[in-house]
Short mmCIF file of C-alpha atoms in Angstrom, two decimals:
data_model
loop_
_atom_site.label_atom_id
_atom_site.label_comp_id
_atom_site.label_asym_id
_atom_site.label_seq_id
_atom_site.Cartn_x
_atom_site.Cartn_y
_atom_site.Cartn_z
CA UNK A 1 -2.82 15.33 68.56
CA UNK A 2 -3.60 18.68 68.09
CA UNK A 3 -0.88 19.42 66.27
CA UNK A 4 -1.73 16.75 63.82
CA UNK A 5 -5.25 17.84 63.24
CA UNK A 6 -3.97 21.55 62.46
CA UNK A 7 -1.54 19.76 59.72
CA UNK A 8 -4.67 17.88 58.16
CA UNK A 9 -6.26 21.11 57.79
CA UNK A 10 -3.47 23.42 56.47
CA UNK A 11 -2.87 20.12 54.00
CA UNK A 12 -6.56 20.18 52.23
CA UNK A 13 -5.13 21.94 49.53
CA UNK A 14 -3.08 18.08 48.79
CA UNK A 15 -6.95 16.97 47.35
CA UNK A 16 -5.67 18.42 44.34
CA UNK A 17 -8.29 16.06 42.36
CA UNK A 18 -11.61 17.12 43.54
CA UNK A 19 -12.49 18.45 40.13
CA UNK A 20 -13.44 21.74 41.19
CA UNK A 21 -9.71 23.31 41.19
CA UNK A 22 -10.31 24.96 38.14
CA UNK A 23 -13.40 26.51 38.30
CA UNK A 24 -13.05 28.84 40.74
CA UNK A 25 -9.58 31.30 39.76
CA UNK A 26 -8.68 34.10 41.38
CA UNK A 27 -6.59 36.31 38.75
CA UNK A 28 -3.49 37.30 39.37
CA UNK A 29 -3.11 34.46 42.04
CA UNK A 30 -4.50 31.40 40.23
CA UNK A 31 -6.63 28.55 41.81
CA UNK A 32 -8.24 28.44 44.83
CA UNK A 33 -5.96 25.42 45.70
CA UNK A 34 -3.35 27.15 44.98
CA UNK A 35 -3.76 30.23 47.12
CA UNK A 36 -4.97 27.98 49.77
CA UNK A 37 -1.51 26.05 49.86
CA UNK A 38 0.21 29.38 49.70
CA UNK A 39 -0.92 30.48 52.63
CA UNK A 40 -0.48 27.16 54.69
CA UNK A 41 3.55 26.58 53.91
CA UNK A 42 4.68 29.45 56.05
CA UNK A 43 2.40 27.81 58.89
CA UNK A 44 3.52 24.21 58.23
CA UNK A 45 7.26 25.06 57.93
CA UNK A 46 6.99 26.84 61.18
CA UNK A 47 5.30 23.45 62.73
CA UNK A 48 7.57 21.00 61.27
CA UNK A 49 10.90 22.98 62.37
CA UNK A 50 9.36 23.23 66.12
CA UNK A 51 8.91 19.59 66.03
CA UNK A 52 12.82 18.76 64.93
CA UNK A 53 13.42 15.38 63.42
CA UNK A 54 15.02 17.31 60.54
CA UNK A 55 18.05 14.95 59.49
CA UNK A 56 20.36 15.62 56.97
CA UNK A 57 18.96 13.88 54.02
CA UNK A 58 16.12 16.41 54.21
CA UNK A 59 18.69 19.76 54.51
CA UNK A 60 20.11 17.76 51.06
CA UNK A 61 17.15 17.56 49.52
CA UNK A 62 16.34 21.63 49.95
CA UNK A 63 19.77 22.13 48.98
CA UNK A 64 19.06 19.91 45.44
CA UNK A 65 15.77 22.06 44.99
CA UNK A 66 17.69 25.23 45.69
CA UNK A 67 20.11 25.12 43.41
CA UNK A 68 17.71 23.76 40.86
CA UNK A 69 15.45 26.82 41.70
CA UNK A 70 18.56 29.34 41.69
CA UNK A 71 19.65 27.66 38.31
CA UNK A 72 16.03 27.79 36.42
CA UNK A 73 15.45 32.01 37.79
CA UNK A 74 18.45 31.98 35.99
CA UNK A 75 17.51 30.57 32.76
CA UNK A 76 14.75 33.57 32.50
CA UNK A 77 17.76 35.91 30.85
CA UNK A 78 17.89 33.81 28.10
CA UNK A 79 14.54 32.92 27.03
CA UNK A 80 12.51 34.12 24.76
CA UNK A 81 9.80 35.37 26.32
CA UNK A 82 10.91 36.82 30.06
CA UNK A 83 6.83 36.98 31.31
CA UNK A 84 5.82 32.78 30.32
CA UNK A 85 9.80 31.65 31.67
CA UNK A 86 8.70 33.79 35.03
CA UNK A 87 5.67 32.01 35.14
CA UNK A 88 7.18 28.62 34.42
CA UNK A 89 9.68 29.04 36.83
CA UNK A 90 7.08 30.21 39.28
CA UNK A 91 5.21 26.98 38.93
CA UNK A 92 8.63 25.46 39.99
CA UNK A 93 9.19 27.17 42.77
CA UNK A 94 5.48 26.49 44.15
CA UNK A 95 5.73 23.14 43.78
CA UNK A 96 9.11 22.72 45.24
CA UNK A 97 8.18 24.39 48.25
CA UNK A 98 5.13 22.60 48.39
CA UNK A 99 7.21 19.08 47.72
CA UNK A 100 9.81 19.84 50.70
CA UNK A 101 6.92 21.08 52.85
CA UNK A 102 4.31 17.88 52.71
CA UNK A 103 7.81 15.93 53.22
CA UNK A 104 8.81 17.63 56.31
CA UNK A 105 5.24 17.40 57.66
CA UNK A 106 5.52 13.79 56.70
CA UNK A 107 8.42 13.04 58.84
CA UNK A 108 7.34 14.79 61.66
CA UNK A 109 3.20 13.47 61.75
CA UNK A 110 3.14 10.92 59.89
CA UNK A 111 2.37 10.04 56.12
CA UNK A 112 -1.58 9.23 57.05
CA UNK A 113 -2.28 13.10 57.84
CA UNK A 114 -1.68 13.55 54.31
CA UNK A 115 -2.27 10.62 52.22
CA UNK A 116 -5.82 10.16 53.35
CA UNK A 117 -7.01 13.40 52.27
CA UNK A 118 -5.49 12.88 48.91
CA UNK A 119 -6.56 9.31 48.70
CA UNK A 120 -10.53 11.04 49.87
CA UNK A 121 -9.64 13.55 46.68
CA UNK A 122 -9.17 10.85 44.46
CA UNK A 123 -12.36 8.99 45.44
CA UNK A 124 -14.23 11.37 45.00
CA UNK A 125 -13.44 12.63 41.74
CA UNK A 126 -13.37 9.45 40.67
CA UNK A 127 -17.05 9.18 41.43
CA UNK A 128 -17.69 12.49 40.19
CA UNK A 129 -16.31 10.52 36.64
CA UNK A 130 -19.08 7.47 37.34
CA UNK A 131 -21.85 9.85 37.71
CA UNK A 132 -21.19 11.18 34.46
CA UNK A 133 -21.09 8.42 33.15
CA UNK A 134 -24.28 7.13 34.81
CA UNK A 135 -26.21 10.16 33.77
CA UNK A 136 -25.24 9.97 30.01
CA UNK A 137 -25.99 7.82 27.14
CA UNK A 138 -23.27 6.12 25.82
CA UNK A 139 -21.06 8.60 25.97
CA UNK A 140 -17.40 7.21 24.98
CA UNK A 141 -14.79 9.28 26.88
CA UNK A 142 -15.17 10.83 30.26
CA UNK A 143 -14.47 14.50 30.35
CA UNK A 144 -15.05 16.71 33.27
CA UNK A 145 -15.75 20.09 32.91
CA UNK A 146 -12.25 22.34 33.19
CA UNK A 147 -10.34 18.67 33.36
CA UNK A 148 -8.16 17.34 30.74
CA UNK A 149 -9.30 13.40 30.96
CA UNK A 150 -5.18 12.32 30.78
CA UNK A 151 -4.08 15.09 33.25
CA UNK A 152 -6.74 14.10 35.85
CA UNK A 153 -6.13 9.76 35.24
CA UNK A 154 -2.88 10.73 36.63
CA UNK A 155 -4.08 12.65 39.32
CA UNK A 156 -5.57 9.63 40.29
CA UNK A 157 -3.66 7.40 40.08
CA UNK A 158 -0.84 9.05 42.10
CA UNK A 159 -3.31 7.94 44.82
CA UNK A 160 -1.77 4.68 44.58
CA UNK A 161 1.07 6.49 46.41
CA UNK A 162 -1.31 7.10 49.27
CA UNK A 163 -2.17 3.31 49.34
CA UNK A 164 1.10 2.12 48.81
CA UNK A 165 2.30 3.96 52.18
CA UNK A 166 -1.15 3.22 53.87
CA UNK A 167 -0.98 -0.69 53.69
CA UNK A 168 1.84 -0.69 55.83
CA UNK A 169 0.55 0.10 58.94
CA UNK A 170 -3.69 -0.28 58.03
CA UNK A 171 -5.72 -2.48 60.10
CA UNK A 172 -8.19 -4.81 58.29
CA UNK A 173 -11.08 -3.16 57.75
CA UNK A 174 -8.71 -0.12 56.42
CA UNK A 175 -7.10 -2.31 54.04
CA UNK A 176 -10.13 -3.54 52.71
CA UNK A 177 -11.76 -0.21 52.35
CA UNK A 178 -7.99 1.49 50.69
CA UNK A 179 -8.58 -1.50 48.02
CA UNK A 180 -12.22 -1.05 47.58
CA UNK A 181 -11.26 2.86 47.15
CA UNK A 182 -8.36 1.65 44.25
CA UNK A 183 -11.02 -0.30 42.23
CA UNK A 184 -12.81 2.68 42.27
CA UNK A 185 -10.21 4.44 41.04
CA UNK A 186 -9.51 2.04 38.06
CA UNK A 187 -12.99 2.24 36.78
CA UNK A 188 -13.03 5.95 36.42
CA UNK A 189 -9.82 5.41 34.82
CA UNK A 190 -11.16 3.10 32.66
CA UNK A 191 -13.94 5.60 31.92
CA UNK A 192 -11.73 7.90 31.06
CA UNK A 193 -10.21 6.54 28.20
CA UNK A 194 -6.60 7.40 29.22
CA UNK A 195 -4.13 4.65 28.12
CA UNK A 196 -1.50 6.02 29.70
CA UNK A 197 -3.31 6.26 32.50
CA UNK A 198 -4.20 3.03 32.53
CA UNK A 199 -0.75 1.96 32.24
CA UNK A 200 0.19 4.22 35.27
CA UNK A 201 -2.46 2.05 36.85
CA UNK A 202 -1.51 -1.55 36.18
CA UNK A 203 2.15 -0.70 37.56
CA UNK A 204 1.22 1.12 40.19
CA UNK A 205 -1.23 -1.87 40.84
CA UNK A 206 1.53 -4.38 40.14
CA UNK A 207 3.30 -2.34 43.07
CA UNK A 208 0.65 -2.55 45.74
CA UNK A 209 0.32 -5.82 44.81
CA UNK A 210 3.84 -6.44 45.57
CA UNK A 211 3.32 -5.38 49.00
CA UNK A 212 0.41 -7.65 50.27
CA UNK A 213 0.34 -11.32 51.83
CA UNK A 214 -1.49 -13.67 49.74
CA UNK A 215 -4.33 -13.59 52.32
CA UNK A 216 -4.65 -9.64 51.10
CA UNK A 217 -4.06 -10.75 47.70
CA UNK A 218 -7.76 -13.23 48.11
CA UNK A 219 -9.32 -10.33 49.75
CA UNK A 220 -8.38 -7.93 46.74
CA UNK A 221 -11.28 -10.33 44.86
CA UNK A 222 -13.94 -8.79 46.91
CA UNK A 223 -13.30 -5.17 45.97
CA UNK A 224 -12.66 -6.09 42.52
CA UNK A 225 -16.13 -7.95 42.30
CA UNK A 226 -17.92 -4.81 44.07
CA UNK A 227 -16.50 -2.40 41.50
CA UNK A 228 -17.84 -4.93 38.65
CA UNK A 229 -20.95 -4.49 39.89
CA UNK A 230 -21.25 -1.03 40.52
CA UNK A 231 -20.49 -1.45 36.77
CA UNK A 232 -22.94 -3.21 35.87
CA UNK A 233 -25.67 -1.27 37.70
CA UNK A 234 -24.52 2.41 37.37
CA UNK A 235 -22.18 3.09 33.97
CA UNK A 236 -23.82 3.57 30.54
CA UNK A 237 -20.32 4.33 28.50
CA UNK A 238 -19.76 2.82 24.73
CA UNK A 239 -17.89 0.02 26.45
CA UNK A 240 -16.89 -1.14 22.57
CA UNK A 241 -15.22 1.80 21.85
CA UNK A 242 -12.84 2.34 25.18
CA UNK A 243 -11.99 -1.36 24.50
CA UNK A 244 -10.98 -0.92 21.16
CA UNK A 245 -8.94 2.20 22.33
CA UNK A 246 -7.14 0.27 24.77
CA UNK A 247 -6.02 -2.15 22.45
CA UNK A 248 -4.85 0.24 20.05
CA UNK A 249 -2.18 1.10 22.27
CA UNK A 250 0.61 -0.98 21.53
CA UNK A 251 0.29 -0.48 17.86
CA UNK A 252 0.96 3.35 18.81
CA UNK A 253 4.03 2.42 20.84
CA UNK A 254 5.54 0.14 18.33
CA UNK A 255 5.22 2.95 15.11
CA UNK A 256 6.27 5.27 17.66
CA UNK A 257 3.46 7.74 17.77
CA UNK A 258 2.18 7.78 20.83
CA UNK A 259 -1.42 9.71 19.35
CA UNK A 260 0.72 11.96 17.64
CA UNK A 261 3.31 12.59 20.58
CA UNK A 262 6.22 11.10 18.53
CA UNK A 263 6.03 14.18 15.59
CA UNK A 264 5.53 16.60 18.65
CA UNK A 265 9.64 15.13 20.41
CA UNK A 266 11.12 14.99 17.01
CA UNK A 267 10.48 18.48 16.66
CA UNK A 268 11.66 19.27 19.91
CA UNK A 269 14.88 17.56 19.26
CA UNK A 270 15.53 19.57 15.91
CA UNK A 271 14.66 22.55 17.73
CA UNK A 272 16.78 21.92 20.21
CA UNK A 273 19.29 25.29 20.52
CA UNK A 274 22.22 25.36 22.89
CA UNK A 275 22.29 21.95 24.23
CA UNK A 276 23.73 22.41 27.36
CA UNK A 277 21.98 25.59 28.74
CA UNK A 278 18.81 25.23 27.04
CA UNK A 279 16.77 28.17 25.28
CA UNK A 280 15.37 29.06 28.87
CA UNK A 281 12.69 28.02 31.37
CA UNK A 282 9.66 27.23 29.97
CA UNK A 283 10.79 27.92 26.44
CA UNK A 284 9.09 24.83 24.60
CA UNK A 285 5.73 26.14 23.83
CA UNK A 286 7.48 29.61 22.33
CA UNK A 287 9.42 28.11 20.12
CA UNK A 288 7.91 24.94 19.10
CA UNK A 289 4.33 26.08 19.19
CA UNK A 290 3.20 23.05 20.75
CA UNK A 291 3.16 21.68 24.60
CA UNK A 292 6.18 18.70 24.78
CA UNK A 293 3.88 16.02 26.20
CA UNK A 294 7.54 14.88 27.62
CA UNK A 295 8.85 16.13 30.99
CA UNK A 296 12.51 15.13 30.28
CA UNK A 297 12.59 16.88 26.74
CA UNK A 298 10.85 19.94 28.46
CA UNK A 299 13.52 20.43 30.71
CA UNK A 300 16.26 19.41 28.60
CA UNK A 301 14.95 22.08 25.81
CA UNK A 302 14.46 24.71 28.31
CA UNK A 303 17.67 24.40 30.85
CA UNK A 304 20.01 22.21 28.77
CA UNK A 305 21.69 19.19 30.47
CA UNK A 306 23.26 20.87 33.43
CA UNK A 307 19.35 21.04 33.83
CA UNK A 308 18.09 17.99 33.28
CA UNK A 309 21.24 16.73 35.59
CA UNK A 310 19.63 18.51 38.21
CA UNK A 311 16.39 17.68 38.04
CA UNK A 312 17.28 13.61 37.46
CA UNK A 313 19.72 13.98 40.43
CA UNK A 314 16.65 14.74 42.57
CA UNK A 315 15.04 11.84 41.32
CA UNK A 316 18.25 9.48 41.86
CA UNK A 317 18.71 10.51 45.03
CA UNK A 318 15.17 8.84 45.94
CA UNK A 319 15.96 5.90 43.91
CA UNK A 320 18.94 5.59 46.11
CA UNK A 321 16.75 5.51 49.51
CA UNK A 322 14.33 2.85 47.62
CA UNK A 323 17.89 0.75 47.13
CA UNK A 324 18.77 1.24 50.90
CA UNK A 325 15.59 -0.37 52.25
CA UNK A 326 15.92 -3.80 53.81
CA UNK A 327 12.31 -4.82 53.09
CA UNK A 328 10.06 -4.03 50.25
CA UNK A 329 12.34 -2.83 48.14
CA UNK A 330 11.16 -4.00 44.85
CA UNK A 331 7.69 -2.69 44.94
CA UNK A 332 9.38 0.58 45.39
CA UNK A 333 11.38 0.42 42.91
CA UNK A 334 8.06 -0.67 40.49
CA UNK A 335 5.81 2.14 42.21
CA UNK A 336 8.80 4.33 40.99
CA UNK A 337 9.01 3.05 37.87
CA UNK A 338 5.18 3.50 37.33
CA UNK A 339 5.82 7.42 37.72
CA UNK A 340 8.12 7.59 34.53
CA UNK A 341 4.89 7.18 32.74
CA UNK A 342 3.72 10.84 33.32
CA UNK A 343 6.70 12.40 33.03
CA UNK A 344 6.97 10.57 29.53
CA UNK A 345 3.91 11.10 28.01
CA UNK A 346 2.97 15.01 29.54
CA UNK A 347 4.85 17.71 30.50
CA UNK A 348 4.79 17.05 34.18
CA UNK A 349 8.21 18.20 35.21
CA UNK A 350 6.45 21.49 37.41
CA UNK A 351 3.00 19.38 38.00
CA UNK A 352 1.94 19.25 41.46
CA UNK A 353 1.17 16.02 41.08
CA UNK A 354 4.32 14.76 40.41
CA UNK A 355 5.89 15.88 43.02
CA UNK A 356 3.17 15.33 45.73
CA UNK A 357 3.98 11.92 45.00
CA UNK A 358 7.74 12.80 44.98
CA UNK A 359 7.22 14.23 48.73
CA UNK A 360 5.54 11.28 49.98
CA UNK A 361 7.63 8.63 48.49
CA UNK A 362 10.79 10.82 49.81
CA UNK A 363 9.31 10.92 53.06
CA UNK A 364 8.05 6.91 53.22
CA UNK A 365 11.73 6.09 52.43
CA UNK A 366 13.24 8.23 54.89
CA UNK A 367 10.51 6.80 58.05
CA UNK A 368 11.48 3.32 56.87
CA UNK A 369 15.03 3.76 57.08
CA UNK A 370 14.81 5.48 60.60
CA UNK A 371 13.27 2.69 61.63
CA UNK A 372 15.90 -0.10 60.30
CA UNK A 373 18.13 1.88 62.18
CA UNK A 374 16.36 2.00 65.20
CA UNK A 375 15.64 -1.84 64.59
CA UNK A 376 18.70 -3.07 64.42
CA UNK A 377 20.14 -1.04 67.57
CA UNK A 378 17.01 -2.86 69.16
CA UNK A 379 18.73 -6.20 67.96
CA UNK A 380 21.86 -5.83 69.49
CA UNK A 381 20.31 -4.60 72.57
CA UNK A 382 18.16 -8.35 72.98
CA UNK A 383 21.35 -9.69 72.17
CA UNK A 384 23.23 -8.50 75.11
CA UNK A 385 25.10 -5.61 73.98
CA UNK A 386 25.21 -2.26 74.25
CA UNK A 387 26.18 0.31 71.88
CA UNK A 388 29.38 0.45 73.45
CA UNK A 389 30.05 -3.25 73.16
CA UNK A 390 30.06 -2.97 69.83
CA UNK A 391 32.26 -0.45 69.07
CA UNK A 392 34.93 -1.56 72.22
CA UNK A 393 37.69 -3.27 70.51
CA UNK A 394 37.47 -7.34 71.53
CA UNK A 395 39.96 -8.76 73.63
CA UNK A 396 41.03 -11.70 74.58
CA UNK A 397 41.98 -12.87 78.59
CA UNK A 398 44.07 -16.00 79.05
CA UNK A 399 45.01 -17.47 82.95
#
């Protein structure tokens, strides 16, 4: 138990949303977050490895990040600025590490160590966003100070990641209080005016939803009515206008603009150099002049195909765990859908974010398949048999 407790702590830096990351910066380093998560993989790594349960999905998941890491340092000798391509691929390597590291604590402690302090993050800069909204007069959009209002909807709603692994082994009261804590969540969304982000949260919604008995699916009402009247009692935002934005958004997907992200990927695409190396890690922004609002045409611009192969093989190679599962394999498979939204509409492809949820989803899968294993050997044991029965040839005795 011990143990676990010294994970939780090394893991704080995981409340990535508490919207206080980017005040405080330390130069040279960055964040405070940062620097704090830094100094806790060595400690973590040296935990998890003492603990074993290591398998060899894991070692093939290091060796996928390795080689995309080895490939991107690369990609620096051919871009056009060295200094913002060593940064980039900095960024990478940070949140690689810190994506194989949450995964292998995952495995080894369990996924509630580290989903409830991101799931407590979430919370709580969601109600940071309600207070602001309390304490102004009809404001219209949401912005924290140091936060872009799309970049931290996300943030929050990767919580739904948290719940989604959460519900599986929560008691009641737990359950009720994760669900409470998503409604939460969707009003500061809501606030927020992100319709991406709102997107992200209907399918990640759709995917929790998935998940529950219809009991749970009743008892959802009772969050859902508490949030509404928090609502009614606390918010004071132009409700008119984030309406109205909300429904403008599927007359931007139809023309293809996406608030002006369409012009932004066409001129990616005609800028696009040497097609299968890329111009170099990170390159985008040099060239282009603008950020790609696209994760796939980031990396695709910056380390070509054999890139983007790489980075969607990591990606694959979860959606072929999801596939593997016995039970509850659809809401997966929707709660990993709901994550191309992000890396479609921002340039997430190095966002911690992203691959916190990466980590956790990697490490849900692999728990849940160690466990069919282990229930099916448990199977043929009631049954009778013994490992060795079933792999001792049958034969057959006449008198």
């Amino acid at each position: 138990m011990r143990s676990i407790h010294i994970v939780a702590i090394l893991l704080f830096p995981v409340i990535f949303t508490i919207p206080i990351e980017n005040v405080l910066v330390i130069d040279g380093l960055g964040t405070i977050n940062r620097v704090i998560g830094i100094a806790a993989a060595p400690a973590v790594f040296f935990l998890v490895l003492a603990g074993g349960r290591v398998n060899q999905a894991v070692y093939m998941l290091g060796l996928a990040m390795l080689m995309f890491i080895v490939y991107g340092g690369l990609s620096i000798a051919w871009a056009p600025s060295s200094h913002e391509a060593y940064i980039s691929w900095f960024s990478m390597v940070q949140v690689m590490v810190m994506a194989l590291m949450i995964s292998l604590a995952g495995i080894c402690y369990g996924l509630k160590v580290i989903c409830v302090p991101y799931l407590m993050g979430a919370v709580y800069g969601a109600i940071t966003v309600i207070s602001y909204a309390a304490s102004s007069d009809s404001i219209r959009r949401i912005v924290v100070d140091n936060f872009n209002p799309n970049w931290m909807s996300f943030l929050f709603v990767m919580s739904g990641v948290c719940l989604f692994v959460l519900l599986d082994s929560a008691s009641f009261k737990a359950r009720v209080f994760y669900l409470f804590s998503w409604c939460i969540i969707g009003l500061s969304i809501f606030l927020l005016g992100s319709r991406g982000g709102m997107g992200f949260y209907v399918l990640m919604s759709l995917s929790i939803m998935l998940k529950l008995t219809f009991i749970y699916k009743l008892i959802l009402v009772v969050p859902v009515a508490l949030t509404m009247l928090v609502y009614q009692l606390v918010v004071q935002a132009d409700i008119e206008y984030l309406l109205m934005r909300y429904m403008m958004a599927g007359d931007l997907i139809s023309s293809g603009d996406f608030s002006g992200r369409g012009n932004i990927w066409q001129h990616g695409m005609d800028g696009l150099g040497n097609p299968l190396f890329g111009a170099g890690i990170g390159s985008f922004h040099e060239i282009i002049g603008l950020a790609p609002h696209n994760a796939f045409l980031s990396v695709v611009f910056g380390l070509g195909i054999v890139g983007l192969v790489m980075y969607l093989g990591l990606w694959l190679g979860l959606i072929y765990l999801f596939l593997c599962l016995d039970r509850g394999r659809i809401a997966a498979m929707v709660m990993g859908g709901a994550l191309l939204i992000p890396m479609n509409l921002a340039n997430w492809e190095f966002h911690k974010g992203l691959w916190f949820a990466f980590a956790v989803t990697f490490a849900y899968a692999i728990l849940r398949l160690i466990d069919q294993s282990h229930k099916r050997v448990s199977l043929l044991d009631d049954d009778g048999y013994t490992r060795q029965d079933v792999l001792r040839p049958l034969t057959t005795v006449t008198s």
